[in-house]
PDB file of C-alpha atoms in Angstrom:
ATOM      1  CA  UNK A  26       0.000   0.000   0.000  1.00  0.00           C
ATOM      2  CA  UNK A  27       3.318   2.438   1.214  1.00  0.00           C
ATOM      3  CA  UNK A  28       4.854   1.651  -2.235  1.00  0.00           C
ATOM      4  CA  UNK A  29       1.444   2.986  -3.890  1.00  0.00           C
ATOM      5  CA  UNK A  30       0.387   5.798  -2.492  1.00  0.00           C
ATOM      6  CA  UNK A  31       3.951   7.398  -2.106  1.00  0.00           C
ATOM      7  CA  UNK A  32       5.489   5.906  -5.544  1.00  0.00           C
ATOM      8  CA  UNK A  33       2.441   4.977  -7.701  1.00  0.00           C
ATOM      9  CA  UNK A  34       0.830   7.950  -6.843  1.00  0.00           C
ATOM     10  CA  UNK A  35       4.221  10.048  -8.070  1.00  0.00           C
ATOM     11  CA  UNK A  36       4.690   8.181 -11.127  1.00  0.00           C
ATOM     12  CA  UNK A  37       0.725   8.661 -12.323  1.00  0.00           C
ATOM     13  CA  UNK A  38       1.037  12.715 -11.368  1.00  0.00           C
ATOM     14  CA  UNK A  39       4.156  13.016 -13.496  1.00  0.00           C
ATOM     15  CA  UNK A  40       2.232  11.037 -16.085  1.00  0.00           C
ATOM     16  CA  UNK A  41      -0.942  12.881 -15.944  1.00  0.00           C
ATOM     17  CA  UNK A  42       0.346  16.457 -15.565  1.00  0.00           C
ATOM     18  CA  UNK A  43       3.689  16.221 -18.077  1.00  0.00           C
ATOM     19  CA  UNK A  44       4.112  20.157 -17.276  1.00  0.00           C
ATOM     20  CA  UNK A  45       4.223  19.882 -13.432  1.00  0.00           C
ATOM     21  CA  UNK A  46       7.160  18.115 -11.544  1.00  0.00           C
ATOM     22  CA  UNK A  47       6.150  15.731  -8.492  1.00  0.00           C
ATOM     23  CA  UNK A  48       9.455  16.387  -6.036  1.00  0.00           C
ATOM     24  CA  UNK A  49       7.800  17.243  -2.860  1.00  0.00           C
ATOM     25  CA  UNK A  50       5.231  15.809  -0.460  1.00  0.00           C
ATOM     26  CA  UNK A  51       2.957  16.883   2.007  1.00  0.00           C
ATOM     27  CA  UNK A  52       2.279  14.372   4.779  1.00  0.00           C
ATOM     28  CA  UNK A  53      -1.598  13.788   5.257  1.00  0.00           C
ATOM     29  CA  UNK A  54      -2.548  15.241   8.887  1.00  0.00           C
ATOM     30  CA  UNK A  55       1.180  15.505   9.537  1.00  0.00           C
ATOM     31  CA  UNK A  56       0.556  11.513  10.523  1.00  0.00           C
ATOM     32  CA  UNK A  57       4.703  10.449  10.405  1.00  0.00           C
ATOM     33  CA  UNK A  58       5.088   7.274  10.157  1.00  0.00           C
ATOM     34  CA  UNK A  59       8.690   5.611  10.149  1.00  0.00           C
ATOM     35  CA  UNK A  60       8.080   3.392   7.143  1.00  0.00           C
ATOM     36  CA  UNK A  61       6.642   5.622   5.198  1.00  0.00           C
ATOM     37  CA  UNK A  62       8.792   8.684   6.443  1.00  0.00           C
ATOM     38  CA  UNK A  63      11.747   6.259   4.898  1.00  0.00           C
ATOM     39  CA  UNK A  64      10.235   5.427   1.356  1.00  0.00           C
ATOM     40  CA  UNK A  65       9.346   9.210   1.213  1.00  0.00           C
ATOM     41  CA  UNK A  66      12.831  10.312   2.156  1.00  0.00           C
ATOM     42  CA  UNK A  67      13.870   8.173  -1.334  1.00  0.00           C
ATOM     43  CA  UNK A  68      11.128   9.421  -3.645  1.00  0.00           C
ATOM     44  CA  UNK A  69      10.538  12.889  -2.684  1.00  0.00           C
ATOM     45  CA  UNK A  70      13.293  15.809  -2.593  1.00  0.00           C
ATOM     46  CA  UNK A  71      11.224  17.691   0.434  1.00  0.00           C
ATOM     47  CA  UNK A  72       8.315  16.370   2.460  1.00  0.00           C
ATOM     48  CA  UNK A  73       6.371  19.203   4.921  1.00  0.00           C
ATOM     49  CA  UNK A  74       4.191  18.670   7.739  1.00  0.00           C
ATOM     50  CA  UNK A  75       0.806  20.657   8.416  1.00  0.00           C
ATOM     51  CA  UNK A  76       1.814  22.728  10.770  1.00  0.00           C
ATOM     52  CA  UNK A  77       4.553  23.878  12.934  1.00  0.00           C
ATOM     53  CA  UNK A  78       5.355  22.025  16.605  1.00  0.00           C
ATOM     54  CA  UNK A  79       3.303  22.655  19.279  1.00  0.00           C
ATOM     55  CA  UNK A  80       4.154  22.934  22.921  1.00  0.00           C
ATOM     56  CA  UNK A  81       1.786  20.707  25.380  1.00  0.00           C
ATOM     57  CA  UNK A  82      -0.106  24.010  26.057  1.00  0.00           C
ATOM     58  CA  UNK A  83      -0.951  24.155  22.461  1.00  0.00           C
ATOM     59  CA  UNK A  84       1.395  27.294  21.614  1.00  0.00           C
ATOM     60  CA  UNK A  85       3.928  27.065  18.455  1.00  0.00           C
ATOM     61  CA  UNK A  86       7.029  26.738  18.643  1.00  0.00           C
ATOM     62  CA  UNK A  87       8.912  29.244  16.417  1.00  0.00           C
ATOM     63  CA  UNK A  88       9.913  26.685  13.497  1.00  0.00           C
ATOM     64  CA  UNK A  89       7.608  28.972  10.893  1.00  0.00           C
ATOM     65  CA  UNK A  90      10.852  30.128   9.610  1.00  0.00           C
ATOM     66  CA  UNK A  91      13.462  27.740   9.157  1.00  0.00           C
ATOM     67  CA  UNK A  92      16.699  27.389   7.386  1.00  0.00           C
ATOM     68  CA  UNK A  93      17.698  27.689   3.831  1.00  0.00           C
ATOM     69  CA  UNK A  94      20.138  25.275   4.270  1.00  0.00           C
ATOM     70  CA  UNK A  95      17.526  22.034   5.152  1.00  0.00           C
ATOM     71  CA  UNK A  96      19.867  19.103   6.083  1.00  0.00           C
ATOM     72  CA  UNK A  97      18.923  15.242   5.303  1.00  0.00           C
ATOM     73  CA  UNK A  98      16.914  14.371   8.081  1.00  0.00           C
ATOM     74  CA  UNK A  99      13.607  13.549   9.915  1.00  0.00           C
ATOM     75  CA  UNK A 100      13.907  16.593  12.554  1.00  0.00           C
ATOM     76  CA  UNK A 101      11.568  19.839  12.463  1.00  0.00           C
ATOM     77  CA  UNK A 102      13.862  22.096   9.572  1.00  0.00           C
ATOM     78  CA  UNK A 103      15.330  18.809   7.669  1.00  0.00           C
ATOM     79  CA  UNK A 104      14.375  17.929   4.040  1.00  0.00           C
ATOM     80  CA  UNK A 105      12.074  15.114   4.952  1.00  0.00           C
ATOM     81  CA  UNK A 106      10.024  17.701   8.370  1.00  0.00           C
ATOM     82  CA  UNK A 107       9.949  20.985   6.710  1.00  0.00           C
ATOM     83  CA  UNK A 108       7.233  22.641   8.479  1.00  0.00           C
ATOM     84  CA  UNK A 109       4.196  25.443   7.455  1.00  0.00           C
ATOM     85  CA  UNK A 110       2.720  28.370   9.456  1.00  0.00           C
ATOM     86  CA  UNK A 111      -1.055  28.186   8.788  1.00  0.00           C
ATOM     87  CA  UNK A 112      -3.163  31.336   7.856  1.00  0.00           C
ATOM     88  CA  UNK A 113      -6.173  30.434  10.199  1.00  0.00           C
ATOM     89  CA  UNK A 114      -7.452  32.211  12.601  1.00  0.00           C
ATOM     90  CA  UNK A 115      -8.344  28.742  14.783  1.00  0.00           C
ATOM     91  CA  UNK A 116      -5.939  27.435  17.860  1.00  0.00           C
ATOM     92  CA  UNK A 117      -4.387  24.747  15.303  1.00  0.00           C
ATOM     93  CA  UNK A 118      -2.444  27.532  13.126  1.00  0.00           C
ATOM     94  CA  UNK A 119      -1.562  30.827  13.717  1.00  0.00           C
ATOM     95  CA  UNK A 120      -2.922  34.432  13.509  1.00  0.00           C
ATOM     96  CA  UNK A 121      -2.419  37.191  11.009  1.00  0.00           C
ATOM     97  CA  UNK A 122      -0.439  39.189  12.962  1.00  0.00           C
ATOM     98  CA  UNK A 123       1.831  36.189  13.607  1.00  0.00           C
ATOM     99  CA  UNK A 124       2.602  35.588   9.907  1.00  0.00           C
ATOM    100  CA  UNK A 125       3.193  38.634   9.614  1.00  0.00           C
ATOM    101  CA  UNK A 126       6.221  38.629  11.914  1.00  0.00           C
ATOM    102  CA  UNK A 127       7.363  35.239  10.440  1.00  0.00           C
ATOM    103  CA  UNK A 128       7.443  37.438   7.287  1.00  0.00           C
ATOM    104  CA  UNK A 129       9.369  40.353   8.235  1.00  0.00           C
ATOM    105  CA  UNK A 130      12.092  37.971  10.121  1.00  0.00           C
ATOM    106  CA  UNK A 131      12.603  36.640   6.433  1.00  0.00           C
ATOM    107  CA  UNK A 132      12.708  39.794   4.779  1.00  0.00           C
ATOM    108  CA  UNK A 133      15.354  40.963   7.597  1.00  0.00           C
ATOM    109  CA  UNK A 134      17.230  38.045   8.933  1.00  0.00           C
ATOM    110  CA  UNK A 135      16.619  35.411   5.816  1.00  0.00           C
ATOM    111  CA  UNK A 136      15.174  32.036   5.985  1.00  0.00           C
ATOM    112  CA  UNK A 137      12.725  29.729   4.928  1.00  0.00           C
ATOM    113  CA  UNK A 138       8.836  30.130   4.750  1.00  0.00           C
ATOM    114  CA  UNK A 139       6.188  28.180   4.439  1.00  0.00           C
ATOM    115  CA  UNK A 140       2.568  29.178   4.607  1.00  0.00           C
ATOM    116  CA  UNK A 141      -1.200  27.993   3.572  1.00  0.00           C
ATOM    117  CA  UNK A 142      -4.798  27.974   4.464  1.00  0.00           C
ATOM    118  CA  UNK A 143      -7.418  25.241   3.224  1.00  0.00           C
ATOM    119  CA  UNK A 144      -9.527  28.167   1.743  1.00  0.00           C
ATOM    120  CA  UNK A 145     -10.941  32.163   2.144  1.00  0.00           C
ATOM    121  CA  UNK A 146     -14.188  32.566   3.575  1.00  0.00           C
ATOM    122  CA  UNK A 147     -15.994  36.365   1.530  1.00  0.00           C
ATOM    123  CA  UNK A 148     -16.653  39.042   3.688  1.00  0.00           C
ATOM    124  CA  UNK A 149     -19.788  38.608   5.523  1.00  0.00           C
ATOM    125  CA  UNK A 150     -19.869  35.193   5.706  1.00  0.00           C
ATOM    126  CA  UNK A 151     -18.569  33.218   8.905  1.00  0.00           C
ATOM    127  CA  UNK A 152     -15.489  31.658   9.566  1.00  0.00           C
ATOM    128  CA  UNK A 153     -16.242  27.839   9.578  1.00  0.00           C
ATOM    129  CA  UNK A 154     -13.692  25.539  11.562  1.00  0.00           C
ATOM    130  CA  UNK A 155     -14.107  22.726  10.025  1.00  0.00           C
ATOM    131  CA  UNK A 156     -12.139  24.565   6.997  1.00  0.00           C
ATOM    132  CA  UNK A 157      -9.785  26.234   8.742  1.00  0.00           C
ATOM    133  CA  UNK A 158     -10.374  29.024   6.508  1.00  0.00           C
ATOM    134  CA  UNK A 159      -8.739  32.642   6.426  1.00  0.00           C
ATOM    135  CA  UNK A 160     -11.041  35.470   6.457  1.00  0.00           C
ATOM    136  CA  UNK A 161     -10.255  37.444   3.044  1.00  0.00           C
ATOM    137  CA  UNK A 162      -9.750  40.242   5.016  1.00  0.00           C
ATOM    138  CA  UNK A 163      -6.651  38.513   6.564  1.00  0.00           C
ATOM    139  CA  UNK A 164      -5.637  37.132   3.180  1.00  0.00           C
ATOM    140  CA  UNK A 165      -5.938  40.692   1.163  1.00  0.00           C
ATOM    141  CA  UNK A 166      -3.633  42.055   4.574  1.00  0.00           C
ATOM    142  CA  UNK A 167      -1.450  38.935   4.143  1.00  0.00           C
ATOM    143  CA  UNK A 168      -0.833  38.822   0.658  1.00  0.00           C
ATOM    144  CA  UNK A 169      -0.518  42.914   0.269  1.00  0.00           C
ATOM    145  CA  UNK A 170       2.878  42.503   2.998  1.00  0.00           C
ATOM    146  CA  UNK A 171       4.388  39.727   0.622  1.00  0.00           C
ATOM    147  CA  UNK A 172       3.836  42.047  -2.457  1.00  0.00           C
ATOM    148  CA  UNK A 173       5.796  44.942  -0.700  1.00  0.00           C
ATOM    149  CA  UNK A 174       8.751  42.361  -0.029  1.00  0.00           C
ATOM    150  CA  UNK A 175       8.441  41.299  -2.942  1.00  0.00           C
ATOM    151  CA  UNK A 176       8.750  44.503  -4.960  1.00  0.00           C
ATOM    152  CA  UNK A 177      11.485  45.770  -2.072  1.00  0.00           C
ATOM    153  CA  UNK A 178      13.808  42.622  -2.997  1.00  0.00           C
ATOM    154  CA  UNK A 179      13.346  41.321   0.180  1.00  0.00           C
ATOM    155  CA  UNK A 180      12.129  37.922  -0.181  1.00  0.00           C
ATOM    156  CA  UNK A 181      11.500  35.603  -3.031  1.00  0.00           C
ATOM    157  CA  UNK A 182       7.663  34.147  -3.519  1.00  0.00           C
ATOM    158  CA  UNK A 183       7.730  31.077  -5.113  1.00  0.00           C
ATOM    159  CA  UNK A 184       5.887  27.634  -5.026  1.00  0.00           C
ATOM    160  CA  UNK A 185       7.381  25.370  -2.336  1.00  0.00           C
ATOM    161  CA  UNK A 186       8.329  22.861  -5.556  1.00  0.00           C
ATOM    162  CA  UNK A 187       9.657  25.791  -7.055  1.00  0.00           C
ATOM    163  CA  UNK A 188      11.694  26.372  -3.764  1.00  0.00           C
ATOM    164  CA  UNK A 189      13.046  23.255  -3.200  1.00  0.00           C
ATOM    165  CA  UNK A 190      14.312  23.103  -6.797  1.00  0.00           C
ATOM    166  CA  UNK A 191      16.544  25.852  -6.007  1.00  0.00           C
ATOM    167  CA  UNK A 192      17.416  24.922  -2.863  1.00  0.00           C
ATOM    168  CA  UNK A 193      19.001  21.520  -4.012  1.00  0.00           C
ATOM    169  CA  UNK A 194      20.357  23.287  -7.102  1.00  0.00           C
ATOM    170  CA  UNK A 195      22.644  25.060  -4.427  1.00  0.00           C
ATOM    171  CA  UNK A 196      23.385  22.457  -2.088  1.00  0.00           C
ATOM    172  CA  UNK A 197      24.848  20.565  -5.240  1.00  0.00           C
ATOM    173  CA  UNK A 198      26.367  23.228  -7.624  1.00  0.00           C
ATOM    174  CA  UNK A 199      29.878  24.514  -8.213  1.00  0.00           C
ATOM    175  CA  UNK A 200      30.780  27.506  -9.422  1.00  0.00           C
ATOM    176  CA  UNK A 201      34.107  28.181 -11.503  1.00  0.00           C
ATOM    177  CA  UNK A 202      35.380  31.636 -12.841  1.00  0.00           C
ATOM    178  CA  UNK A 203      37.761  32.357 -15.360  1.00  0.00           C
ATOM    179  CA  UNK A 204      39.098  34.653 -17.605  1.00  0.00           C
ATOM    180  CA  UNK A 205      41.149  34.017 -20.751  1.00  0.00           C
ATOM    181  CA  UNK A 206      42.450  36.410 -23.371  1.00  0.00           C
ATOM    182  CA  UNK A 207      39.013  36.232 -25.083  1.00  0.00           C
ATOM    183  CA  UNK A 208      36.742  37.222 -22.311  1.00  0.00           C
ATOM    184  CA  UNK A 209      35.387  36.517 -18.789  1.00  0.00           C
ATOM    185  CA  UNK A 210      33.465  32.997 -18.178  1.00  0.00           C
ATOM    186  CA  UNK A 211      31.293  31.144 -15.666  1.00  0.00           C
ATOM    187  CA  UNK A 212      30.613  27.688 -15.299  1.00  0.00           C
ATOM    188  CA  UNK A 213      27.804  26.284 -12.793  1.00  0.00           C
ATOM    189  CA  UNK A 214      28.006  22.400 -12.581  1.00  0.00           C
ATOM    190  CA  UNK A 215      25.308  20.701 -10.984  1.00  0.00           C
ATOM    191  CA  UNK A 216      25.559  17.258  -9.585  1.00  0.00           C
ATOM    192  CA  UNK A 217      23.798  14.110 -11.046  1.00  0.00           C
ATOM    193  CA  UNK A 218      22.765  13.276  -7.453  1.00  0.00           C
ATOM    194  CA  UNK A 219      22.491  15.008  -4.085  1.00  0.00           C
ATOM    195  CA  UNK A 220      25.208  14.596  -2.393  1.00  0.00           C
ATOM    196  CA  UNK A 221      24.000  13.584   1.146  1.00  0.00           C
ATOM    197  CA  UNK A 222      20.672  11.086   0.396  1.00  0.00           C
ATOM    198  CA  UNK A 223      21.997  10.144  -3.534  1.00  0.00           C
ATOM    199  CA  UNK A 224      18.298  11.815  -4.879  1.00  0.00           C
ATOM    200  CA  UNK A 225      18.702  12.142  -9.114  1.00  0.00           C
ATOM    201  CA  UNK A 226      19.313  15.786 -10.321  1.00  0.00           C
ATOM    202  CA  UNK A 227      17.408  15.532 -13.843  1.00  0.00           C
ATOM    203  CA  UNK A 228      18.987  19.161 -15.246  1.00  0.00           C
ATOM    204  CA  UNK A 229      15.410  19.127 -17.286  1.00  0.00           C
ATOM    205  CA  UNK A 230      13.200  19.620 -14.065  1.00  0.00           C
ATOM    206  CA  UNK A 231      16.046  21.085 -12.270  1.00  0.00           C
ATOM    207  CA  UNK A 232      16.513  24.492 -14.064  1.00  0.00           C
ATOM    208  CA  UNK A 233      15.346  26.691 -12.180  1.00  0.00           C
ATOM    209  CA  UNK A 234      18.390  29.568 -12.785  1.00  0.00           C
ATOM    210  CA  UNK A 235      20.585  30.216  -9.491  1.00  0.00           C
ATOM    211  CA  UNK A 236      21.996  33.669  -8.064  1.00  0.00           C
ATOM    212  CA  UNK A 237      25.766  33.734  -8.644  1.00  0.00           C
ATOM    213  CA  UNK A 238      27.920  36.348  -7.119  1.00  0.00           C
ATOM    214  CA  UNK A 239      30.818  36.775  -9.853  1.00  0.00           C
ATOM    215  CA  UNK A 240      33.653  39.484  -9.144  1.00  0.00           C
ATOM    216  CA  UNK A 241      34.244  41.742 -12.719  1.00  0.00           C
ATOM    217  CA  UNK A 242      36.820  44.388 -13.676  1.00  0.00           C
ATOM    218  CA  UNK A 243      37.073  47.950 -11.926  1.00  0.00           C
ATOM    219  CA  UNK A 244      35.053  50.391 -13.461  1.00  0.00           C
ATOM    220  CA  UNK A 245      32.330  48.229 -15.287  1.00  0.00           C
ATOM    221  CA  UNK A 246      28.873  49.961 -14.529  1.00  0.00           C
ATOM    222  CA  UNK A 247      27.149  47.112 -16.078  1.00  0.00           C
ATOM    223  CA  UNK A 248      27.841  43.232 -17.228  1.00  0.00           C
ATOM    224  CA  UNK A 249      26.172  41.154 -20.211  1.00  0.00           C
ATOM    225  CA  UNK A 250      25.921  37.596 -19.365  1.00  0.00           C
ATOM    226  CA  UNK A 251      25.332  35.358 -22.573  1.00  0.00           C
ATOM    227  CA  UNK A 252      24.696  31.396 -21.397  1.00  0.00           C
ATOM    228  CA  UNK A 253      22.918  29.364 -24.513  1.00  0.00           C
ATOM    229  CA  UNK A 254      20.439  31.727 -25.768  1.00  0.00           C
ATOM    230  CA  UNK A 255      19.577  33.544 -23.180  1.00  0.00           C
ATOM    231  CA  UNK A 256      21.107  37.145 -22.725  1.00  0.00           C
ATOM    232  CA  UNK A 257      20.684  39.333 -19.807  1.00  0.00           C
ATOM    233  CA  UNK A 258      22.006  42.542 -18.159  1.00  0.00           C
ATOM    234  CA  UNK A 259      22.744  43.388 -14.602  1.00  0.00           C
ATOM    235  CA  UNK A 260      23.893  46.007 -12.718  1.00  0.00           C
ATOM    236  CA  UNK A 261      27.512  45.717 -10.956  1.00  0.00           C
ATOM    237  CA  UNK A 262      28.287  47.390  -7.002  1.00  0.00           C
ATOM    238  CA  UNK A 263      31.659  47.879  -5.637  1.00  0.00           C
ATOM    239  CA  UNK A 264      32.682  46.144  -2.143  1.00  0.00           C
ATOM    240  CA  UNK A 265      35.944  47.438  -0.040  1.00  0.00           C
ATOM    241  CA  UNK A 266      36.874  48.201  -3.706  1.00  0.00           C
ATOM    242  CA  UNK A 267      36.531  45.333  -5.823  1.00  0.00           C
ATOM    243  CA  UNK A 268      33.449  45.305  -8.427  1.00  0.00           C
ATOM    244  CA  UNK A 269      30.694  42.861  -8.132  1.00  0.00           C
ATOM    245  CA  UNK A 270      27.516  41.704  -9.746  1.00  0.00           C
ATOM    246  CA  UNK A 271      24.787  39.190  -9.186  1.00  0.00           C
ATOM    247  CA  UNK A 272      23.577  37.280 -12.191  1.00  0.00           C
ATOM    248  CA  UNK A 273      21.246  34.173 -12.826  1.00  0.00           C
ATOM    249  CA  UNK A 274      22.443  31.082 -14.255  1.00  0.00           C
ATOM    250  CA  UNK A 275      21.249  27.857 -15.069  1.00  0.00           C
ATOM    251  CA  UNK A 276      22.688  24.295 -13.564  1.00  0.00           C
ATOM    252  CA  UNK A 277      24.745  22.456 -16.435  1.00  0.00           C
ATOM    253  CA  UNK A 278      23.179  25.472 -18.893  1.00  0.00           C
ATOM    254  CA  UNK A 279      26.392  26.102 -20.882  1.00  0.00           C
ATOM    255  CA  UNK A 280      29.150  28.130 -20.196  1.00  0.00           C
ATOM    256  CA  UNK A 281      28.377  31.958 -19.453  1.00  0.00           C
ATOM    257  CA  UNK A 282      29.933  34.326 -21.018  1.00  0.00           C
ATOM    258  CA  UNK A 283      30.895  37.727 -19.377  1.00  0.00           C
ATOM    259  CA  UNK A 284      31.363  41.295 -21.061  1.00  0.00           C
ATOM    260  CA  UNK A 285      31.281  44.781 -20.454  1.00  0.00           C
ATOM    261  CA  UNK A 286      28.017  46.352 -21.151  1.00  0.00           C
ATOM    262  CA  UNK A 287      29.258  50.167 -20.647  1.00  0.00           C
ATOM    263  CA  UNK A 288      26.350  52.649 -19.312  1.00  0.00           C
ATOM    264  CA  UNK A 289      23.743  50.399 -20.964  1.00  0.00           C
ATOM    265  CA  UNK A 290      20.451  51.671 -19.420  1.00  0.00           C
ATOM    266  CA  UNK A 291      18.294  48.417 -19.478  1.00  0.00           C
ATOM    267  CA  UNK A 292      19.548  46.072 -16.813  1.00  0.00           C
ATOM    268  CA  UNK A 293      19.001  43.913 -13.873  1.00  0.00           C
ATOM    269  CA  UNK A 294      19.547  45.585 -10.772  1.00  0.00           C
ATOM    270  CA  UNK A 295      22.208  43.931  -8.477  1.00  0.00           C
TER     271      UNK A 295
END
């Protein structure tokens, strides 16, 4: 039945919906079970709980926001426990007011965030527990704070597949810089497996295009990275004197190719 529900079940998904990629899980009713907990932990590249830990007087315990550096593992944090902050205004997730703090300690600090609510209930109507819905009052406050961080550069907003892609993109990349008479180059070499629980790497659903810091010449304003067919521009900043940029790559795209792009007005900003 294990072998089913947790394998079947990804095979048919991948089969039915070609465009979507089944890596992650989430564990029905946050029921762990070590059996299946195991067979997950070697099908799935992240598995999350429904909620965050609870103290014996029913109060969370602060693992809303978690690292962005998940070890292999079955403890709250760790690929195979990631945990979400509910939008519910009910005693089994947590208030507005508390995601709301779980959302500025990304923006400020960095980390890991997970949220969800079964539905929105329309103004008027009342909240139903049985749901655990989110008033859409709380949802227009909720999502109008994530736009702001959004547009600030604060925090990325992304699926949690989406997420974990990149996540294990970084855990299992290198990065090599070089320069030869012809020009500046990048490479970013992703590993077939992860290196810690030997999960495949299949460049096709992992391509979701990683943030490289690469270090460029004194006094280029802006940089034109070329890798395949994709072109893009960024902007460069200086640090205790030396001239950096941050540009997106792709695992196992191709070698990038640096150059100066001068004062050219329509870049990325750094």
């Amino acid at each position: 039945v294990l072998q089913a529900e947790i394998v079947g079940s990804q095979a048919k998904l991948n089969k039915e919906f070609p465009d979507y990629d089944c890596i992650t899980f989430a564990i029905p009713n946050s029921n762990y079970h070590d059996p299946a907990d195991q067979l997950l932990a070697k099908t799935y590249h992240a598995s999350r709980g429904g909620g965050c830990p609870f103290t014996a007087a029913g109060i969370q315990t602060g693992f809303a926001v978690q690292t962005l550096d998940p070890k292999v593992g079955y403890s709250s944090g760790d690929w195979s426990n990631l945990q979400i902050a509910r939008l519910t205004p009910n005693q089994d997730g947590i208030e507005l007011s508390e995601n709301l703090e779980y959302l500025e300690t990304c923006a400020e600090n960095g980390g890991r965030y997970i949220s969800m609510t079964h539905g929105v209930f329309e103004v008027g109507k009342e909240y139903t527990e049985i749901h655990n819905d989110c008033s859409a009052d709380d949802m227009e406050a909720f999502c109008a704070a994530v736009s702001n961080y959004v547009e600030d550069g604060k925090i990325w907003c992304t699926t949690f597949s989406e997420a974990t892609k990149y996540v294990r993109e970084r855990q299992n990349s290198t990065v090599r810089q070089y320069a030869t008479e012809s020009g500046i180059y990048v490479d970013l070499t992703m590993a077939a497996t992860t290196k810690d629980d030997n999960l495949a790497l299949d460049a096709d659903v992992f391509n979701v295009p990683l943030t490289v810091k690469v270090e460029l010449p004194n006094g280029w304003q802006n940089v034109t990275v070329t890798q395949g067919t994709t072109t893009n521009n960024y902007s460069t900043f200086v640090e205790s004197g030396v001239t950096f940029a941050y540009i997106e790559l792709v695992p196992n795209g191709g070698t990038a190719s640096l150059s100066n792009a001068g004062d050219y007005s329509d870049y990325i900003d750094s």
